[in-house]
Short mmCIF file of C-alpha atoms in Angstrom, two decimals:
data_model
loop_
_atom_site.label_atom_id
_atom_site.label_comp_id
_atom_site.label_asym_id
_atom_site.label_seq_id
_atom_site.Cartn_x
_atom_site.Cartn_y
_atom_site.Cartn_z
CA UNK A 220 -31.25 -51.31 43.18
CA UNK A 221 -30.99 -51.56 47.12
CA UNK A 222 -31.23 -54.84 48.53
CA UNK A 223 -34.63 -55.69 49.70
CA UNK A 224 -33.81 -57.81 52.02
CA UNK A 225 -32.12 -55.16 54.23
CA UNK A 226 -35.03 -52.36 53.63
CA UNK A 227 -37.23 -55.19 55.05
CA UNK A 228 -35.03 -55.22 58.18
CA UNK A 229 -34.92 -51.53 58.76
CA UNK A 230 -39.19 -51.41 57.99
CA UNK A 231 -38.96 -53.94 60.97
CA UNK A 232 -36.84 -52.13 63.18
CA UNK A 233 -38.38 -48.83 62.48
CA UNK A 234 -42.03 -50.11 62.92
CA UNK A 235 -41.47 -51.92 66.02
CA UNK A 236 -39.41 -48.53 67.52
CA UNK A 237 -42.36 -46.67 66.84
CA UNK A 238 -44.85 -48.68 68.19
CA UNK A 239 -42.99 -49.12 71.36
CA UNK A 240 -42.80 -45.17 71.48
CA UNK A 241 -46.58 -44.97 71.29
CA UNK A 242 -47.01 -47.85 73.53
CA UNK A 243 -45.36 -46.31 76.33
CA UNK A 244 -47.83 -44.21 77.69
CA UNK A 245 -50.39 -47.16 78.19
CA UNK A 246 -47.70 -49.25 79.82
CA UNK A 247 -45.75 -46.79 82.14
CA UNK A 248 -47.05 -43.53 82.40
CA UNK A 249 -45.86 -42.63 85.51
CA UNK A 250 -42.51 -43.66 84.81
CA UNK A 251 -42.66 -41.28 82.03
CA UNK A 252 -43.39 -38.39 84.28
CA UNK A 253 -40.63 -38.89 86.84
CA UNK A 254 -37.99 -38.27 84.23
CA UNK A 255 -37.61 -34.63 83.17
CA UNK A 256 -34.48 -35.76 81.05
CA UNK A 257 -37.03 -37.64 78.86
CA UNK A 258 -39.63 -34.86 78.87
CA UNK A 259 -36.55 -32.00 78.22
CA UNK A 260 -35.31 -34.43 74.95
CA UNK A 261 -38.63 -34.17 73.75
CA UNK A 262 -38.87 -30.68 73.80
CA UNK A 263 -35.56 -30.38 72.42
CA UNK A 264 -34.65 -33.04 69.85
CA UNK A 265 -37.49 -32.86 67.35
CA UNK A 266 -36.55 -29.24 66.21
CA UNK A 267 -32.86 -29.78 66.09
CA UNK A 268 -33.65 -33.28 63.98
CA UNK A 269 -35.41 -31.53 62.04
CA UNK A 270 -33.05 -28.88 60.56
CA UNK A 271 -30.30 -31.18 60.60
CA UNK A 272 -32.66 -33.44 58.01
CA UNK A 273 -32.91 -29.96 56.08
CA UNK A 274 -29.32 -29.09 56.36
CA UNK A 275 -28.16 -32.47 55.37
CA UNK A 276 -30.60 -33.16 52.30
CA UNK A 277 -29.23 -29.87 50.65
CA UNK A 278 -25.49 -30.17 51.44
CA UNK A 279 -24.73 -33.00 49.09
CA UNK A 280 -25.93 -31.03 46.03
CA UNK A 281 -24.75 -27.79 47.30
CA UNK A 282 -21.45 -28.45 47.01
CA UNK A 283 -21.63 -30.56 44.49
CA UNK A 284 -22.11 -28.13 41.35
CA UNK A 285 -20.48 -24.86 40.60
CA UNK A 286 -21.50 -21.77 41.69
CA UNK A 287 -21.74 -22.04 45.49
CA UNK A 288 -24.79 -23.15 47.15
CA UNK A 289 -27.18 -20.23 46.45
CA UNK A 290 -29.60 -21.80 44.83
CA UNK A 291 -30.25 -24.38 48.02
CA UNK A 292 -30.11 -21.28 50.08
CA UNK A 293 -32.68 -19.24 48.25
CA UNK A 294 -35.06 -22.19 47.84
CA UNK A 295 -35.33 -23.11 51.29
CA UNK A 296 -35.43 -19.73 52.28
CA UNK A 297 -38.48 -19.39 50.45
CA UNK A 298 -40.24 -22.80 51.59
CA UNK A 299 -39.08 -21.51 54.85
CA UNK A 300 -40.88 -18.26 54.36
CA UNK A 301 -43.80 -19.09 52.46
CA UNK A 302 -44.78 -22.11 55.23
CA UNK A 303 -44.21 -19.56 57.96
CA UNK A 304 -46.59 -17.15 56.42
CA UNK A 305 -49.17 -19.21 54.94
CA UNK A 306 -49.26 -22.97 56.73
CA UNK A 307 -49.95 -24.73 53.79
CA UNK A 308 -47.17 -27.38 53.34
CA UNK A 309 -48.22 -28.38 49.99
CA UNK A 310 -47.85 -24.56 48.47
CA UNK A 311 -44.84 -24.10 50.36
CA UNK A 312 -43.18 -27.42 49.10
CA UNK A 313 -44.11 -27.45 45.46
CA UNK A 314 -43.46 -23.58 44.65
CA UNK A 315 -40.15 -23.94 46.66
CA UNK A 316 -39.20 -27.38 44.47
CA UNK A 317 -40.38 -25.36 41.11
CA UNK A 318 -38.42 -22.54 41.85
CA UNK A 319 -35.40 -24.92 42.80
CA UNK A 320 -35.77 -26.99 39.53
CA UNK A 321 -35.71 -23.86 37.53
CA UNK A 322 -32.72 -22.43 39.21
CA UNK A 323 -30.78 -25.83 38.42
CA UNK A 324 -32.02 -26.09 34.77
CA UNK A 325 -30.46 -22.97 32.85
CA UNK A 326 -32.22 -24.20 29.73
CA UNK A 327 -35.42 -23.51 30.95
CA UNK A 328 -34.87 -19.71 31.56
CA UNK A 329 -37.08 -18.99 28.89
CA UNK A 330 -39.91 -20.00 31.32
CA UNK A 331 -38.78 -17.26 34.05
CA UNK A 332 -39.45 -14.29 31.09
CA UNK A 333 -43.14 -15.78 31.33
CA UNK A 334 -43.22 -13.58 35.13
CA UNK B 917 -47.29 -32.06 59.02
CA UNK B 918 -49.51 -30.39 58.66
CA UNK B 919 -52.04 -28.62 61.96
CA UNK B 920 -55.45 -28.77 60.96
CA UNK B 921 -57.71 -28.48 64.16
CA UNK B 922 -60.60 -30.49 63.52
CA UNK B 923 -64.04 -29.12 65.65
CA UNK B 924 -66.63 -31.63 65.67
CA UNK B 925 -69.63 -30.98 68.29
CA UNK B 926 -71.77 -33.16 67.25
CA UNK B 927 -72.74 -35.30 69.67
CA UNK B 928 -73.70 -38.18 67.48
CA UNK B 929 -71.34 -38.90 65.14
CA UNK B 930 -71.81 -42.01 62.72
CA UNK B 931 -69.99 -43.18 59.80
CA UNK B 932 -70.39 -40.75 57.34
CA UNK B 933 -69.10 -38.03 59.79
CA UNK B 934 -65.77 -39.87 60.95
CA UNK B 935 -65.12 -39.61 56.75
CA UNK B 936 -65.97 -36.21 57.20
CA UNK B 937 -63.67 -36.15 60.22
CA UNK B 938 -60.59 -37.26 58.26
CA UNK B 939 -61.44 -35.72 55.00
CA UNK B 940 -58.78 -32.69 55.93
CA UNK B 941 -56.24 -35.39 56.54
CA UNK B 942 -56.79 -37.07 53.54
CA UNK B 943 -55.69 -33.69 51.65
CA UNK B 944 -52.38 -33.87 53.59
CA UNK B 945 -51.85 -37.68 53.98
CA UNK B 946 -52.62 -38.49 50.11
CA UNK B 947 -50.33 -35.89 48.57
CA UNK B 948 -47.71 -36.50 51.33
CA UNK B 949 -48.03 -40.24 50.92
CA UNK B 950 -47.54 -40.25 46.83
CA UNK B 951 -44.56 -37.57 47.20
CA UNK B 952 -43.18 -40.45 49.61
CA UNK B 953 -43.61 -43.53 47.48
CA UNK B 954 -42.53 -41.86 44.47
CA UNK B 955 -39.08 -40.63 46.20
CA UNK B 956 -38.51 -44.03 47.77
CA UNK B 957 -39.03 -45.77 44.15
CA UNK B 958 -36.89 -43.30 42.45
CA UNK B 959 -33.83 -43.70 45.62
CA UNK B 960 -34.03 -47.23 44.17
CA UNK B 961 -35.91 -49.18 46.00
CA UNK B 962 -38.53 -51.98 45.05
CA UNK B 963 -42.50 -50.75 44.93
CA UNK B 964 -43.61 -53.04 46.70
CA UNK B 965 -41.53 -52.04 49.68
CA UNK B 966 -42.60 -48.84 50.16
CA UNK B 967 -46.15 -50.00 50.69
CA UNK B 968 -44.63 -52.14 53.09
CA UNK B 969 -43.37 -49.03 55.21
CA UNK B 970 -46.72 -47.29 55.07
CA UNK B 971 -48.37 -50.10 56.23
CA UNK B 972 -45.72 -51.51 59.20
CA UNK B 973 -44.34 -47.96 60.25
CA UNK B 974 -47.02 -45.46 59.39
CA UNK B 975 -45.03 -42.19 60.89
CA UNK B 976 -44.53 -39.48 57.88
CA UNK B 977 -41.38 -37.84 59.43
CA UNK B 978 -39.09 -40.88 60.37
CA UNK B 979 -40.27 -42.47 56.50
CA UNK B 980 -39.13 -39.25 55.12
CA UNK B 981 -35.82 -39.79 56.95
CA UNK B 982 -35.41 -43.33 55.93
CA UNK B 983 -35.12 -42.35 52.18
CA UNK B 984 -31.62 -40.53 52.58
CA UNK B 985 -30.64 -42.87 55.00
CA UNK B 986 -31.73 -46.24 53.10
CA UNK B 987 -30.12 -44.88 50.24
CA UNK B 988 -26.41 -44.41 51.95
CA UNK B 989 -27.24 -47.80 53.12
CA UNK B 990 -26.51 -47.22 57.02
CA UNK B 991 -26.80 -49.44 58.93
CA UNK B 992 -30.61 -50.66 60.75
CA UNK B 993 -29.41 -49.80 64.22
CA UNK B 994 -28.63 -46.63 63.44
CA UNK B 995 -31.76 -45.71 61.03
CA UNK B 996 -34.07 -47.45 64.56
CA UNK B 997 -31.86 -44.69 67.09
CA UNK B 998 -33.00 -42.29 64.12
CA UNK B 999 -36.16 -43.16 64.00
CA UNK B 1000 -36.42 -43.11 68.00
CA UNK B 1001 -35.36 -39.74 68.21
CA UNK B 1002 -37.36 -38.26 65.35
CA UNK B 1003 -40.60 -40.19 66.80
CA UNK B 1004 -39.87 -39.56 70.30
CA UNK B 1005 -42.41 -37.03 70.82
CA UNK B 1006 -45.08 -40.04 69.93
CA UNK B 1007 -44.20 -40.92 73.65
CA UNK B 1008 -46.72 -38.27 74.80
CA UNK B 1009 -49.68 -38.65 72.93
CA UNK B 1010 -51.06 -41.49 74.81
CA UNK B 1011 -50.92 -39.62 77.69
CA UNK B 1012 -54.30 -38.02 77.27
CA UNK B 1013 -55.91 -40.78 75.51
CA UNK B 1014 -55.52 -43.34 77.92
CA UNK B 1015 -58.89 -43.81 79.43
CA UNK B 1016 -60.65 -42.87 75.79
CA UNK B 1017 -59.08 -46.16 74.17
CA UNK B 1018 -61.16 -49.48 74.88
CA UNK B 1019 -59.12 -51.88 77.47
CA UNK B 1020 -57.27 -54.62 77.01
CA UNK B 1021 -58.32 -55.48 73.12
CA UNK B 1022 -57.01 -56.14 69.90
CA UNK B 1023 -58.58 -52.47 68.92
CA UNK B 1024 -56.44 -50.86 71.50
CA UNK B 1025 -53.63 -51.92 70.16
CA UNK B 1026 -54.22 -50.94 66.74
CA UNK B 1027 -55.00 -47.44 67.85
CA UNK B 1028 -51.78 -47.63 70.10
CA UNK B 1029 -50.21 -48.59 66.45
CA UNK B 1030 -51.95 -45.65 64.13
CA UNK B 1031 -51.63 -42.98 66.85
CA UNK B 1032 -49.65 -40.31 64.87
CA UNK B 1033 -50.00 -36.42 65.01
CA UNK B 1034 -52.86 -35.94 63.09
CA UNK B 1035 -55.02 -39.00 64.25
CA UNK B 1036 -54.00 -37.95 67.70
CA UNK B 1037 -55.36 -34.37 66.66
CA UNK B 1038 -58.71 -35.93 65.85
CA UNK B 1039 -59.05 -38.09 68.28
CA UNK B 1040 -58.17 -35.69 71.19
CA UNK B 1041 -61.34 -33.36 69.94
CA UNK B 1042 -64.07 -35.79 69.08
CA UNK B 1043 -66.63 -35.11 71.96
CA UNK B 1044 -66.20 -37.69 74.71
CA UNK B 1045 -69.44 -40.14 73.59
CA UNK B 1046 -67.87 -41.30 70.46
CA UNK B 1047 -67.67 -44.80 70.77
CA UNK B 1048 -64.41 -47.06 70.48
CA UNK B 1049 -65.31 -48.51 67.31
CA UNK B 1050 -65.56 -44.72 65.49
CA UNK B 1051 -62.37 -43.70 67.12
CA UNK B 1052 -60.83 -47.15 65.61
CA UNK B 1053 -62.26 -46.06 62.08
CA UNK B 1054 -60.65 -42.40 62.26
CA UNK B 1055 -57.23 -44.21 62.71
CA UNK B 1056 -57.92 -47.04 59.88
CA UNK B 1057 -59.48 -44.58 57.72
CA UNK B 1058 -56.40 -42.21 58.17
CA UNK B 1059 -54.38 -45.30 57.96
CA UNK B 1060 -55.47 -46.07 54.47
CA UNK B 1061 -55.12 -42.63 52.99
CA UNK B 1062 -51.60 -42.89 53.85
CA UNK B 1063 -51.29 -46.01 52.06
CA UNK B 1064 -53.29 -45.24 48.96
CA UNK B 1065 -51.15 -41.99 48.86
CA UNK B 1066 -48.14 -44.16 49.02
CA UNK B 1067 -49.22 -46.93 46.41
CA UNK B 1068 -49.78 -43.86 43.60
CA UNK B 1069 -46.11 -42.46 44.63
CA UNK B 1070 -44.61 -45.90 44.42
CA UNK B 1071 -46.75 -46.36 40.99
CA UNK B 1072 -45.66 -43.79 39.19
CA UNK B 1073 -42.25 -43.26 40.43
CA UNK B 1074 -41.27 -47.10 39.06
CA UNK B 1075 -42.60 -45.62 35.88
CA UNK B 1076 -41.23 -41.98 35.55
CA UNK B 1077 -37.28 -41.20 35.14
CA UNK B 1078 -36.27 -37.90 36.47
CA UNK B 1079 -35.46 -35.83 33.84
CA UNK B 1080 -34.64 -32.16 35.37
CA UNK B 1081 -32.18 -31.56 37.65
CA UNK B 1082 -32.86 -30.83 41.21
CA UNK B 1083 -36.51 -32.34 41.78
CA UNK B 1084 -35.24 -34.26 44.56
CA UNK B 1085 -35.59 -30.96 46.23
CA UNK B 1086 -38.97 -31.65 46.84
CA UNK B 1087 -37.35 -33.88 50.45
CA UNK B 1088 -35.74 -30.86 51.70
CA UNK B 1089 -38.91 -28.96 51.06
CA UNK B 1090 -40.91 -30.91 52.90
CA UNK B 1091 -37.75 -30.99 55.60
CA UNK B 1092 -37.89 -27.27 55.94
CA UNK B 1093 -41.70 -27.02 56.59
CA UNK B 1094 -41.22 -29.42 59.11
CA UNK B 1095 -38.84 -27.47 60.56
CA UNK B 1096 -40.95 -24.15 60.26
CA UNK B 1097 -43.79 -26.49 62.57
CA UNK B 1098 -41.35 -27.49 64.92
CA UNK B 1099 -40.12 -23.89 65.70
CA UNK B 1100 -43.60 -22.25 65.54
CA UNK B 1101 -44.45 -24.67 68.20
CA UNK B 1102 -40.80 -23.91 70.35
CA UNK B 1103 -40.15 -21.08 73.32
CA UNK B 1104 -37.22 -20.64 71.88
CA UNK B 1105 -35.68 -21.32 68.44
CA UNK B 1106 -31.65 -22.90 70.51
CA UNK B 1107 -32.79 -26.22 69.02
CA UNK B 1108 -32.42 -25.12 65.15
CA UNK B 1109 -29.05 -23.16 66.25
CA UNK B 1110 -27.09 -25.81 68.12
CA UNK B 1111 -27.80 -27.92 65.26
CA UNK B 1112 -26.68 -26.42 62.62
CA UNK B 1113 -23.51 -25.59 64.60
CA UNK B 1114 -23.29 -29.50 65.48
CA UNK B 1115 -23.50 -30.49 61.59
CA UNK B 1116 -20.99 -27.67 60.87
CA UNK B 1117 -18.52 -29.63 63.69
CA UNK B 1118 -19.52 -32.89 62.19
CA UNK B 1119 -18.74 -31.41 58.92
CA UNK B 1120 -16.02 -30.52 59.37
CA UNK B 1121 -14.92 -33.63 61.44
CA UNK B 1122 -16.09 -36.58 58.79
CA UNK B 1123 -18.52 -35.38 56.06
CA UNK B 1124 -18.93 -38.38 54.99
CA UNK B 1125 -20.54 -39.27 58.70
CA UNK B 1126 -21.96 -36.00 59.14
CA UNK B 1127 -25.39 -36.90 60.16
CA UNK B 1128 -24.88 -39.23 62.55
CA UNK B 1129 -22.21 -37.21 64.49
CA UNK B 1130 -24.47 -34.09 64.40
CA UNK B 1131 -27.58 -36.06 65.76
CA UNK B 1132 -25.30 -37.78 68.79
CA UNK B 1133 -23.69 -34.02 69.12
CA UNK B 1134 -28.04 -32.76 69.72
CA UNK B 1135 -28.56 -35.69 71.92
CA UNK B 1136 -25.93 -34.65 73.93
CA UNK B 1137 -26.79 -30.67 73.75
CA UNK B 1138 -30.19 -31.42 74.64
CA UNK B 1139 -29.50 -33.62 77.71
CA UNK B 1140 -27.23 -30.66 79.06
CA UNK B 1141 -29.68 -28.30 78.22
CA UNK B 1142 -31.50 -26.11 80.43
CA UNK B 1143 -34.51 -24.04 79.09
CA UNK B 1144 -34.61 -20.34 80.92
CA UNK B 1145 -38.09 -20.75 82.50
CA UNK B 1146 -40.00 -23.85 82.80
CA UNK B 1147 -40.77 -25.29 79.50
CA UNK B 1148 -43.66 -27.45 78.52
CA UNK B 1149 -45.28 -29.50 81.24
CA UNK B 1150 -44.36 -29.68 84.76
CA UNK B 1151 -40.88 -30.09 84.91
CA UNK B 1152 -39.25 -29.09 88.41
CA UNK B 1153 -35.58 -29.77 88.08
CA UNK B 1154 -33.96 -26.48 88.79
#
C-alpha cells in the first residue's frame, strides 16, 4: 500500500503546478511573449515527454522476461499505427493492450486459432 | 487526448446544448477517467485518493504520469518539475481566452482551474454570445465526467485482482497515442528522436534513475534547440 499521506502531498503539488501554468496567461501575458525560450520548450518538450513516458513504461517489463522485448515492440508498434491511421484512442489502446496480453499469456494461444 | 473539433453555430445556446457540447468529451473523459482510477487502485494506492487527483489536478497526461512515478515513490519535487513540463503547454491556452472569461470572479478562476485541452477546444469555438455562466458549465460539466470516469476506475480496480500478465500495458498504450498526437501536431518529429537517444544515455548511465536523467537531458536539448524555419508563433530569435 503507498502511503497516503505522501500521494496527498504530490496531489497538492501537482494541482497547484498546474493551476499556476493555466493561470499565467491571465496574470502576465506579455511576459510570456517576450521569452522565445519559453515558447521554443513548449514546442519542444511535450513530444519528447511523451515518448520518454512510452519508452519508460515498457522498459521495465521488457527486460524483465525472456525472450527479448518483442512483444513491447510489436504492441506499441501497433497502437502506434492503428492511432496514426484511425484517431480513435480508445481502439488504438484496447486492441494494442489485447494483443499485448495475449502475447504475454502463452496459455491463451488457443484464442489466436479463433483469427 | 483525444481532438474532437466541436462546431456549434448556434447562436443561442442553453443548457441542454452545452450537454450536447460536451457529450463527445464525455466518450473520451469517462473511459479515460475509469482506465485511470482503476490503474492508480491497482499501483496500490487508496480509492479514495484517486478521486482526490481528479478533482484537485484535473490534467489527464501529468495523472497518467503520476501512476509510474507514485509507485517508485519519487520524490514530490520531482513528480511537480514533471508535472510542469508535461503541462507546460497549458501556459498558452489562456492566451486566447482572456477577454471571453468574466473578470475578476470566483467563476474565472474556476475556468482558469478546468482549462485543459479539450475544454479549451470547446470553449475556443462556442460563438462569441455565449454567456459566462454556459462557458462555466462546459468546464464543470467536463469536470465531472472526469471524475465519474475516475470513481468507476477506482471502484472496480479496489475490487478486481489482475489476473493475466501484461494488462498494465494498457499505460503505455495510452502513452503511445499520446505520443502519435504530439507528433501529428510537430514540424518535425527531433523531439521523439533526441529522446529516445537521452533515455538510451540515461540508461545506460543509472537505470534505475533513467527517467529523470532523460527528462533533464530534453530540457536541456530543447533549450539549445533551434527549429530550421520559424516554428509556431512569432518567434524572432535568429
Amino acid at each position: 500500500m503507498i502511503d497516503s499521506g505522501y500521494v496527498v502531498g504530490v496531489i497538492a503539488a501537482m494541482g497547484l503546478v498546474t493551476f499556476a501554468l493555466r493561470a499565467v496567461p491571465f496574470v502576465g501575458a506579455q511576459w510570456l511573449q517576450k521569452h522565445p525560450i519559453v515558447q521554443r520548450l513548449g514546442e519542444f518538450l511535450p513530444l519528447a515527454i511523451m515518448t520518454l513516458l512510452l519508452v519508460h513504461s515498457v522498459t521495465g517489463a521488457a527486460l524483465e522476461h525472456p525472450g527479448g522485448p518483442w512483444p513491447e515492440l510489436l504492441a506499441v508498434a501497433l497502437v502506434v499505427f492503428l492511432q496514426w491511421r484511425s484517431r480513435n484512442a480508445l481502439l488504438s489502446i484496447v486492441l494494442g493492450t489485447c494483443v499485448y496480453v495475449l502475447m504475454r499469456n502463452p496459455g491463451l494461444g488457443w484464442l489466436t486459432e479463433l483469427f | 487526448m483525444t481532438n474532437k473539433t466541436i462546431s456549434a453555430h448556434d447562436p443561442c445556446v442553453n443548457g441542454w446544448s452545452v450537454l450536447a457540447l460536451t457529450a463527445p468529451i464525455a466518450m473520451g473523459y469517462i473511459p479515460l477517467g475509469t482506465v485511470f482510477g482503476f490503474l492508480f487502485v491497482q499501483a496500490g494506492a487508496a480509492w479514495w485518493l484517486a478521486i482526490l487527483t481528479s478533482v484537485f489536478v484535473f490534467a489527464g497526461a501529468s495523472q497518467y504520469m503520476m501512476i509510474p512515478m507514485v509507485a517508485a515513490g519519487l520524490s514530490v519535487g520531482t513528480i511537480a518539475l514533471a508535472t510542469l513540463i508535461v503541462n507546460l503547454r497549458h501556459v498558452f491556452y489562456g492566451l486566447s481566452l482572456l477577454k471571453k472569461f468574466p473578470q475578476g470572479s470566483l467563476l474565472r478562476w474556476y475556468m482558469v482551474f478546468a482549462l485543459t485541452d479539450e475544454t479549451y477546444s470547446v470553449l475556443t469555438t462556442i460563438p462569441e454570445s455565449t454567456s459566462h455562466k454556459q462557458m462555466a458549465l462546459v468546464a464543470l460539466l467536463n469536470h465531472m465526467w472526469w471524475v465519474l470516469g475516475t470513481v468507476i476506475g477506482a471502484v472496480i480496480g479496489a475490487q478486481a485482482q489482475l489476473a493475466l500478465a501484461g494488462l498494465d500495458f494498457v499505460l503505455a498504450a495510452l502513452f503511445a497515442v499520446l505520443t502519435v498526437e504530439q507528433w501529428r501536431t510537430k514540424k518535425t518529429p527531433a523531439p521523439l528522436w533526441v529522446a529516445l537517444a537521452a533515455y538510451a544515455v540515461a540508461h545506460l548511465l543509472a537505470a534505475k534513475h533513467a527517467l529523470v536523467i532523460s527528462i533533464v537531458l530534453s530540457i536541456v536539448a530543447g533549450m539549445l534547440w533551434q527549429p530550421k524555419s520559424v516554428a509556431v508563433g512569432e518567434v524572432h530569435n535568429d
